[in-house]
């Protein structure tokens, strides 16, 4: 587990961008943190680190956005609208736990609680310290 203090949204994006090159196919990143913590900023950086062209935006009408054209495909899930575990379990998204590429899941705590499954899942938790500061704790990606 590593810890990083972010002082700006650019810092948070840069952390994602640094981790992108470490990602291997099959990796699942479970992102947790309150509204406006910076989860989508982190995904924007991760996409940059995977050399994905184009813009990242959270899936709104669908549960999953897929970004191609990078080193690995990136599947971006946002579970915000799924309020209960039952809704999540009936959404048919288990396939994204064994991705042919990398999955990154906003509001992953709604699916996994505080303990994401071991194996190919790595947790990234973003805590809001102040308007611009965030404490980001994350599992090692390389392992
Ligand atoms: N250190 C920081 N890291 C990330 N975002 C920051 C930071 N400081 C300020 N911000 C601002 O906080 C907001 C984070 O928005 P973002 O959409 O990434 O959050 P989110 O966690 O995805 O929210 P949601 O739960 O609504 O999906 C942005 O407006 C960003 O500019
Ligand atoms: Mg978001």
PDB file of C-alpha atoms and ligand atoms in Angstrom:
ATOM      1  CA  UNK A   1       0.000   0.000   0.000  1.00  0.00           C
ATOM      2  CA  UNK A   2       1.381   3.386  -0.991  1.00  0.00           C
ATOM      3  CA  UNK A   3       0.235   6.874  -0.073  1.00  0.00           C
ATOM      4  CA  UNK A   4       0.327  10.083  -2.062  1.00  0.00           C
ATOM      5  CA  UNK A   5      -0.809  13.584  -1.224  1.00  0.00           C
ATOM      6  CA  UNK A   6      -2.276  15.340  -4.240  1.00  0.00           C
ATOM      7  CA  UNK A   7      -2.363  19.132  -4.237  1.00  0.00           C
ATOM      8  CA  UNK A   8      -4.310  19.599  -7.465  1.00  0.00           C
ATOM      9  CA  UNK A   9      -6.351  17.762 -10.065  1.00  0.00           C
ATOM     10  CA  UNK A  10      -3.209  17.739 -12.233  1.00  0.00           C
ATOM     11  CA  UNK A  11      -1.367  15.875  -9.436  1.00  0.00           C
ATOM     12  CA  UNK A  12      -4.134  13.293  -9.285  1.00  0.00           C
ATOM     13  CA  UNK A  13      -4.067  12.841 -13.055  1.00  0.00           C
ATOM     14  CA  UNK A  14      -0.293  12.503 -12.989  1.00  0.00           C
ATOM     15  CA  UNK A  15      -0.510   9.702 -10.427  1.00  0.00           C
ATOM     16  CA  UNK A  16      -2.892   7.839 -12.746  1.00  0.00           C
ATOM     17  CA  UNK A  17      -0.552   8.483 -15.649  1.00  0.00           C
ATOM     18  CA  UNK A  18       2.417   7.079 -13.699  1.00  0.00           C
ATOM     19  CA  UNK A  19       0.528   3.907 -12.851  1.00  0.00           C
ATOM     20  CA  UNK A  20      -0.704   3.346 -16.426  1.00  0.00           C
ATOM     21  CA  UNK A  21       2.589   1.897 -17.693  1.00  0.00           C
ATOM     22  CA  UNK A  22       2.590  -0.630 -14.814  1.00  0.00           C
ATOM     23  CA  UNK A  23      -0.844  -2.022 -15.697  1.00  0.00           C
ATOM     24  CA  UNK A  24      -1.093  -5.480 -17.174  1.00  0.00           C
ATOM     25  CA  UNK A  25      -3.971  -7.078 -18.988  1.00  0.00           C
ATOM     26  CA  UNK A  26      -6.498  -8.447 -16.504  1.00  0.00           C
ATOM     27  CA  UNK A  27      -5.934  -5.693 -13.937  1.00  0.00           C
ATOM     28  CA  UNK A  28      -9.010  -4.332 -12.136  1.00  0.00           C
ATOM     29  CA  UNK A  29      -8.684  -0.997 -10.324  1.00  0.00           C
ATOM     30  CA  UNK A  30     -11.296  -0.446  -7.620  1.00  0.00           C
ATOM     31  CA  UNK A  31     -11.640   3.311  -7.086  1.00  0.00           C
ATOM     32  CA  UNK A  32     -13.375   4.653  -4.018  1.00  0.00           C
ATOM     33  CA  UNK A  33     -13.933   8.121  -2.633  1.00  0.00           C
ATOM     34  CA  UNK A  34     -16.698  10.651  -2.119  1.00  0.00           C
ATOM     35  CA  UNK A  35     -18.395  12.801  -4.733  1.00  0.00           C
ATOM     36  CA  UNK A  36     -15.831  15.088  -6.307  1.00  0.00           C
ATOM     37  CA  UNK A  37     -12.877  13.275  -4.757  1.00  0.00           C
ATOM     38  CA  UNK A  38     -11.148  13.034  -8.119  1.00  0.00           C
ATOM     39  CA  UNK A  39     -11.893   9.496  -9.317  1.00  0.00           C
ATOM     40  CA  UNK A  40     -12.601  10.587 -12.874  1.00  0.00           C
ATOM     41  CA  UNK A  41      -9.454  12.766 -12.847  1.00  0.00           C
ATOM     42  CA  UNK A  42      -7.471   9.709 -11.855  1.00  0.00           C
ATOM     43  CA  UNK A  43      -9.012   7.741 -14.754  1.00  0.00           C
ATOM     44  CA  UNK A  44      -8.127  10.575 -17.149  1.00  0.00           C
ATOM     45  CA  UNK A  45      -4.493  10.227 -16.097  1.00  0.00           C
ATOM     46  CA  UNK A  46      -4.606   6.454 -16.240  1.00  0.00           C
ATOM     47  CA  UNK A  47      -5.868   6.671 -19.836  1.00  0.00           C
ATOM     48  CA  UNK A  48      -2.988   9.012 -20.657  1.00  0.00           C
ATOM     49  CA  UNK A  49      -0.536   6.546 -19.077  1.00  0.00           C
ATOM     50  CA  UNK A  50      -1.989   3.814 -21.274  1.00  0.00           C
ATOM     51  CA  UNK A  51      -1.464   6.057 -24.323  1.00  0.00           C
ATOM     52  CA  UNK A  52      -5.174   6.166 -25.027  1.00  0.00           C
ATOM     53  CA  UNK A  53      -6.119   8.962 -27.429  1.00  0.00           C
ATOM     54  CA  UNK A  54      -9.178  11.112 -26.905  1.00  0.00           C
ATOM     55  CA  UNK A  55     -11.120  12.236 -23.895  1.00  0.00           C
ATOM     56  CA  UNK A  56     -12.301  10.431 -20.811  1.00  0.00           C
ATOM     57  CA  UNK A  57     -15.718  11.119 -19.375  1.00  0.00           C
ATOM     58  CA  UNK A  58     -17.683   9.116 -16.897  1.00  0.00           C
ATOM     59  CA  UNK A  59     -20.254   6.779 -18.348  1.00  0.00           C
ATOM     60  CA  UNK A  60     -23.655   8.374 -17.844  1.00  0.00           C
ATOM     61  CA  UNK A  61     -26.228   6.555 -19.937  1.00  0.00           C
ATOM     62  CA  UNK A  62     -24.291   3.324 -19.940  1.00  0.00           C
ATOM     63  CA  UNK A  63     -22.436   1.700 -17.067  1.00  0.00           C
ATOM     64  CA  UNK A  64     -19.243   1.232 -19.004  1.00  0.00           C
ATOM     65  CA  UNK A  65     -17.161   3.307 -21.395  1.00  0.00           C
ATOM     66  CA  UNK A  66     -14.557   1.506 -23.428  1.00  0.00           C
ATOM     67  CA  UNK A  67     -11.490   3.345 -24.640  1.00  0.00           C
ATOM     68  CA  UNK A  68      -9.465   1.709 -27.367  1.00  0.00           C
ATOM     69  CA  UNK A  69      -6.358   2.694 -29.254  1.00  0.00           C
ATOM     70  CA  UNK A  70      -3.939   2.574 -26.312  1.00  0.00           C
ATOM     71  CA  UNK A  71      -1.466  -0.013 -25.075  1.00  0.00           C
ATOM     72  CA  UNK A  72      -4.383  -1.945 -23.555  1.00  0.00           C
ATOM     73  CA  UNK A  73      -8.157  -1.455 -23.814  1.00  0.00           C
ATOM     74  CA  UNK A  74      -9.557   0.444 -20.826  1.00  0.00           C
ATOM     75  CA  UNK A  75     -13.023  -0.294 -19.458  1.00  0.00           C
ATOM     76  CA  UNK A  76     -14.326   2.568 -17.309  1.00  0.00           C
ATOM     77  CA  UNK A  77     -17.236   1.713 -15.031  1.00  0.00           C
ATOM     78  CA  UNK A  78     -19.157   4.080 -12.789  1.00  0.00           C
ATOM     79  CA  UNK A  79     -21.489   2.439 -10.271  1.00  0.00           C
ATOM     80  CA  UNK A  80     -22.856   5.675  -8.826  1.00  0.00           C
ATOM     81  CA  UNK A  81     -26.357   5.048 -10.113  1.00  0.00           C
ATOM     82  CA  UNK A  82     -26.457   1.487  -8.806  1.00  0.00           C
ATOM     83  CA  UNK A  83     -27.342   2.021  -5.193  1.00  0.00           C
ATOM     84  CA  UNK A  84     -27.622  -1.507  -3.900  1.00  0.00           C
ATOM     85  CA  UNK A  85     -25.462  -4.582  -4.236  1.00  0.00           C
ATOM     86  CA  UNK A  86     -28.449  -6.394  -5.748  1.00  0.00           C
ATOM     87  CA  UNK A  87     -28.656  -3.807  -8.508  1.00  0.00           C
ATOM     88  CA  UNK A  88     -24.949  -4.226  -9.147  1.00  0.00           C
ATOM     89  CA  UNK A  89     -25.136  -8.020  -9.154  1.00  0.00           C
ATOM     90  CA  UNK A  90     -28.026  -7.977 -11.639  1.00  0.00           C
ATOM     91  CA  UNK A  91     -26.327  -5.461 -13.936  1.00  0.00           C
ATOM     92  CA  UNK A  92     -24.324  -8.155 -15.714  1.00  0.00           C
ATOM     93  CA  UNK A  93     -20.929  -6.549 -15.234  1.00  0.00           C
ATOM     94  CA  UNK A  94     -18.987  -9.448 -13.666  1.00  0.00           C
ATOM     95  CA  UNK A  95     -17.181  -9.886 -16.978  1.00  0.00           C
ATOM     96  CA  UNK A  96     -15.289  -6.679 -16.182  1.00  0.00           C
ATOM     97  CA  UNK A  97     -13.634  -8.447 -13.245  1.00  0.00           C
ATOM     98  CA  UNK A  98     -11.668 -10.524 -15.767  1.00  0.00           C
ATOM     99  CA  UNK A  99     -11.010  -7.903 -18.409  1.00  0.00           C
ATOM    100  CA  UNK A 100      -9.174  -8.377 -21.669  1.00  0.00           C
ATOM    101  CA  UNK A 101      -7.427  -5.147 -20.809  1.00  0.00           C
ATOM    102  CA  UNK A 102      -7.804  -2.968 -17.711  1.00  0.00           C
ATOM    103  CA  UNK A 103     -11.004  -2.196 -15.807  1.00  0.00           C
ATOM    104  CA  UNK A 104     -11.295   0.835 -13.593  1.00  0.00           C
ATOM    105  CA  UNK A 105     -14.395   1.098 -11.411  1.00  0.00           C
ATOM    106  CA  UNK A 106     -15.665   4.324  -9.834  1.00  0.00           C
ATOM    107  CA  UNK A 107     -17.696   3.789  -6.652  1.00  0.00           C
ATOM    108  CA  UNK A 108     -16.244   0.280  -6.384  1.00  0.00           C
ATOM    109  CA  UNK A 109     -17.086   0.249  -2.665  1.00  0.00           C
ATOM    110  CA  UNK A 110     -20.725  -0.189  -3.666  1.00  0.00           C
ATOM    111  CA  UNK A 111     -19.794  -3.516  -5.157  1.00  0.00           C
ATOM    112  CA  UNK A 112     -17.030  -4.760  -2.886  1.00  0.00           C
ATOM    113  CA  UNK A 113     -17.548  -2.923   0.373  1.00  0.00           C
ATOM    114  CA  UNK A 114     -14.274  -1.930   1.985  1.00  0.00           C
ATOM    115  CA  UNK A 115     -12.459  -5.088   0.973  1.00  0.00           C
ATOM    116  CA  UNK A 116     -12.089  -5.635  -2.727  1.00  0.00           C
ATOM    117  CA  UNK A 117     -11.387  -9.233  -3.695  1.00  0.00           C
ATOM    118  CA  UNK A 118      -7.726 -10.158  -3.827  1.00  0.00           C
ATOM    119  CA  UNK A 119      -6.119 -11.525  -6.958  1.00  0.00           C
ATOM    120  CA  UNK A 120      -6.230  -9.130  -9.886  1.00  0.00           C
ATOM    121  CA  UNK A 121      -8.055  -6.287  -8.067  1.00  0.00           C
ATOM    122  CA  UNK A 122      -6.082  -3.277  -6.802  1.00  0.00           C
ATOM    123  CA  UNK A 123      -7.650  -0.598  -4.638  1.00  0.00           C
ATOM    124  CA  UNK A 124      -7.211   3.144  -4.981  1.00  0.00           C
ATOM    125  CA  UNK A 125      -8.876   5.243  -2.274  1.00  0.00           C
ATOM    126  CA  UNK A 126      -9.134   9.006  -2.555  1.00  0.00           C
ATOM    127  CA  UNK A 127      -9.934  11.069   0.530  1.00  0.00           C
ATOM    128  CA  UNK A 128     -10.790  14.759   0.410  1.00  0.00           C
ATOM    129  CA  UNK A 129      -8.547  16.728   2.801  1.00  0.00           C
ATOM    130  CA  UNK A 130      -9.430  20.227   1.634  1.00  0.00           C
ATOM    131  CA  UNK A 131     -10.706  21.983  -1.459  1.00  0.00           C
ATOM    132  CA  UNK A 132      -7.579  21.068  -3.413  1.00  0.00           C
ATOM    133  CA  UNK A 133      -5.822  18.401  -1.327  1.00  0.00           C
ATOM    134  CA  UNK A 134      -6.450  14.697  -1.557  1.00  0.00           C
ATOM    135  CA  UNK A 135      -4.933  11.733   0.260  1.00  0.00           C
ATOM    136  CA  UNK A 136      -4.639   8.835  -2.152  1.00  0.00           C
ATOM    137  CA  UNK A 137      -3.798   5.367  -0.868  1.00  0.00           C
ATOM    138  CA  UNK A 138      -3.246   2.648  -3.411  1.00  0.00           C
ATOM    139  CA  UNK A 139      -2.112  -0.928  -3.763  1.00  0.00           C
ATOM    140  CA  UNK A 140       1.011  -1.655  -5.765  1.00  0.00           C
ATOM    141  CA  UNK A 141       0.163  -2.176  -9.422  1.00  0.00           C
ATOM    142  CA  UNK A 142       3.303  -3.900 -10.505  1.00  0.00           C
ATOM    143  CA  UNK A 143       2.827  -6.898  -8.254  1.00  0.00           C
TER     144      UNK A 143
HETATM  145  N1  LIG B   1      -6.220  17.283  -5.724  1.00  0.00           N
HETATM  146  C1  LIG B   1      -7.269  17.109  -6.517  1.00  0.00           C
HETATM  147  N2  LIG B   1      -7.423  15.934  -7.177  1.00  0.00           N
HETATM  148  C2  LIG B   1      -8.495  15.727  -7.971  1.00  0.00           C
HETATM  149  N3  LIG B   1      -9.477  16.618  -8.182  1.00  0.00           N
HETATM  150  C3  LIG B   1      -9.358  17.809  -7.555  1.00  0.00           C
HETATM  151  C4  LIG B   1      -8.268  18.097  -6.699  1.00  0.00           C
HETATM  152  N4  LIG B   1      -8.434  19.351  -6.202  1.00  0.00           N
HETATM  153  C5  LIG B   1      -9.566  19.814  -6.721  1.00  0.00           C
HETATM  154  N5  LIG B   1     -10.136  18.909  -7.540  1.00  0.00           N
HETATM  155  C6  LIG B   1     -11.413  19.093  -8.244  1.00  0.00           C
HETATM  156  O1  LIG B   1     -12.318  18.127  -7.745  1.00  0.00           O
HETATM  157  C7  LIG B   1     -13.135  17.657  -8.806  1.00  0.00           C
HETATM  158  C8  LIG B   1     -12.949  16.159  -8.977  1.00  0.00           C
HETATM  159  O2  LIG B   1     -13.863  15.750  -9.941  1.00  0.00           O
HETATM  160  P1  LIG B   1     -13.993  14.255 -10.421  1.00  0.00           P
HETATM  161  O3  LIG B   1     -15.082  14.258 -11.430  1.00  0.00           O
HETATM  162  O4  LIG B   1     -12.674  13.711 -10.832  1.00  0.00           O
HETATM  163  O5  LIG B   1     -14.462  13.536  -9.079  1.00  0.00           O
HETATM  164  P2  LIG B   1     -15.132  12.119  -8.919  1.00  0.00           P
HETATM  165  O6  LIG B   1     -14.520  11.506  -7.716  1.00  0.00           O
HETATM  166  O7  LIG B   1     -15.037  11.373 -10.204  1.00  0.00           O
HETATM  167  O8  LIG B   1     -16.637  12.522  -8.621  1.00  0.00           O
HETATM  168  P3  LIG B   1     -17.971  11.653  -8.845  1.00  0.00           P
HETATM  169  O9  LIG B   1     -18.185  10.867  -7.596  1.00  0.00           O
HETATM  170  O10 LIG B   1     -19.022  12.696  -9.037  1.00  0.00           O
HETATM  171  O11 LIG B   1     -17.776  10.785 -10.044  1.00  0.00           O
HETATM  172  C9  LIG B   1     -12.746  18.439 -10.049  1.00  0.00           C
HETATM  173  O12 LIG B   1     -13.585  19.554 -10.166  1.00  0.00           O
HETATM  174  C10 LIG B   1     -11.327  18.840  -9.732  1.00  0.00           C
HETATM  175  O13 LIG B   1     -10.932  20.018 -10.403  1.00  0.00           O
HETATM  176 MG1  LIG B   2     -16.439  10.493 -11.425  1.00  0.00          MG
END
